[in-house]
Coordinates of C-alpha atoms in Angstrom, one line a residue:
M1 CA 74.4 116.1 80.9
K2 CA 77.1 118.3 79.5
T3 CA 80.2 118.2 77.3
V4 CA 83.5 118.2 79.0
N5 CA 86.4 119.7 77.0
L6 CA 89.5 118.0 78.3
A7 CA 91.9 120.6 76.7
E8 CA 90.1 123.4 78.5
K9 CA 90.2 121.6 81.8
L10 CA 93.9 120.8 81.4
A11 CA 94.6 124.5 80.7
L12 CA 93.1 125.5 84.1
F13 CA 96.2 124.2 86.1
D14 CA 99.9 123.8 85.8
S15 CA 100.7 121.5 88.8
H16 CA 102.0 117.9 88.3
W17 CA 100.7 114.8 90.0
D18 CA 97.6 116.7 91.1
P19 CA 94.5 114.9 89.5
K20 CA 91.4 117.0 88.9
V21 CA 88.0 115.4 88.7
V22 CA 86.2 116.5 85.5
A23 CA 83.2 114.0 85.5
D24 CA 81.6 111.1 87.2
Y25 CA 80.8 107.8 85.5
N26 CA 78.8 105.3 87.5
D27 CA 80.8 104.9 90.7
N28 CA 84.0 106.2 89.1
E29 CA 85.7 109.6 88.8
I30 CA 87.1 110.7 85.5
M31 CA 90.2 112.8 86.1
V32 CA 92.8 114.7 84.1
V33 CA 96.4 115.1 85.4
K34 CA 99.7 116.3 84.2
F35 CA 102.8 114.1 84.9
Q36 CA 106.4 115.2 84.9
G37 CA 109.1 113.4 86.8
A38 CA 108.4 110.2 88.7
F39 CA 105.5 109.3 91.1
P40 CA 106.4 107.0 94.0
F41 CA 105.9 103.2 93.6
H42 CA 102.5 102.3 95.0
L43 CA 99.7 99.8 94.5
H44 CA 95.9 99.7 94.7
E45 CA 94.8 96.6 96.5
N46 CA 91.1 96.6 95.4
T47 CA 91.0 98.2 91.9
D48 CA 92.8 98.3 88.6
D49 CA 94.5 101.6 87.7
F50 CA 93.5 103.1 84.3
F51 CA 95.8 105.6 82.3
L52 CA 95.0 107.1 78.9
V53 CA 97.7 109.4 77.5
L54 CA 96.1 112.4 75.9
E55 CA 99.3 114.2 75.0
G56 CA 103.0 113.3 75.4
E57 CA 104.6 110.1 76.6
M58 CA 104.9 108.4 79.9
V59 CA 106.5 105.2 81.2
M60 CA 104.8 102.8 83.5
D61 CA 107.4 101.0 85.7
I62 CA 106.2 97.7 87.1
E63 CA 108.2 96.7 90.3
G64 CA 110.3 93.6 89.4
G65 CA 109.1 93.8 85.8
A66 CA 109.5 95.7 82.6
A67 CA 109.0 99.4 81.9
H68 CA 106.2 100.1 79.5
P69 CA 106.2 103.2 77.3
V70 CA 102.7 104.7 76.8
R71 CA 102.3 107.3 74.0
T72 CA 99.6 109.7 72.9
G73 CA 96.4 107.8 72.2
E74 CA 97.5 104.7 74.1
L75 CA 96.1 103.4 77.4
F76 CA 97.6 101.2 80.1
V77 CA 95.8 99.3 82.8
V78 CA 97.7 98.2 85.9
P79 CA 95.9 95.2 87.5
K80 CA 94.9 95.6 91.2
G81 CA 97.7 94.5 93.6
V82 CA 100.5 95.3 91.2
T83 CA 103.1 97.8 92.4
H84 CA 103.8 100.4 89.8
R85 CA 105.1 103.9 89.2
P86 CA 104.2 106.3 86.3
R87 CA 106.9 108.7 85.2
A88 CA 107.4 111.1 82.4
E89 CA 110.6 112.9 81.3
H90 CA 108.6 115.7 79.7
E91 CA 105.2 116.9 80.7
C92 CA 102.5 114.4 79.8
K93 CA 98.7 114.9 80.0
V94 CA 96.7 111.9 81.1
L95 CA 93.1 110.8 81.7
L96 CA 92.5 108.6 84.7
I97 CA 89.5 106.6 85.8
E98 CA 89.3 105.5 89.4
P99 CA 86.5 104.4 91.8
K100 CA 85.2 107.3 93.8
G101 CA 87.2 107.7 97.0
E102 CA 90.2 105.7 95.8
P103 CA 93.4 107.4 97.0
N104 CA 95.8 108.3 94.1
S105 CA 98.7 106.7 96.0
G106 CA 96.7 103.7 97.1
D107 CA 97.2 104.8 100.7
P108 CA 94.7 107.3 102.3
A109 CA 97.5 108.6 104.6
T110 CA 99.7 109.7 101.6
A111 CA 97.1 110.5 99.0
A112 CA 96.6 114.0 97.6
A113 CA 93.1 115.4 97.7
K114 CA 91.3 115.3 94.4
N115 CA 89.8 118.6 93.5
R116 CA 86.9 119.0 91.0
I117 CA 87.2 121.4 88.1

């Protein structure tokens, strides 16, 4: 057991769209990531997608649906099977929760490796 300081972890990297695992929770990975620009539209067939904005503002685009602004202190959950795209005009810091081994793009062939910090 240990305390994880999210601000300290976020200060360790400058890259965008590069989630870093900071803790494990049951069969899930807790990650921090920085967003800027737009991630490609994608979906997760077998799991919901959890986003908690720690700092800044992002927009969650839902294919064929509305765009949802998500601000500091707010969270957004995309149901499994829904095609979506997070984007941020300015850098946004986000906490993610995903099942261990879940590709960040929903597709193992295009997913970035998740490093642990």
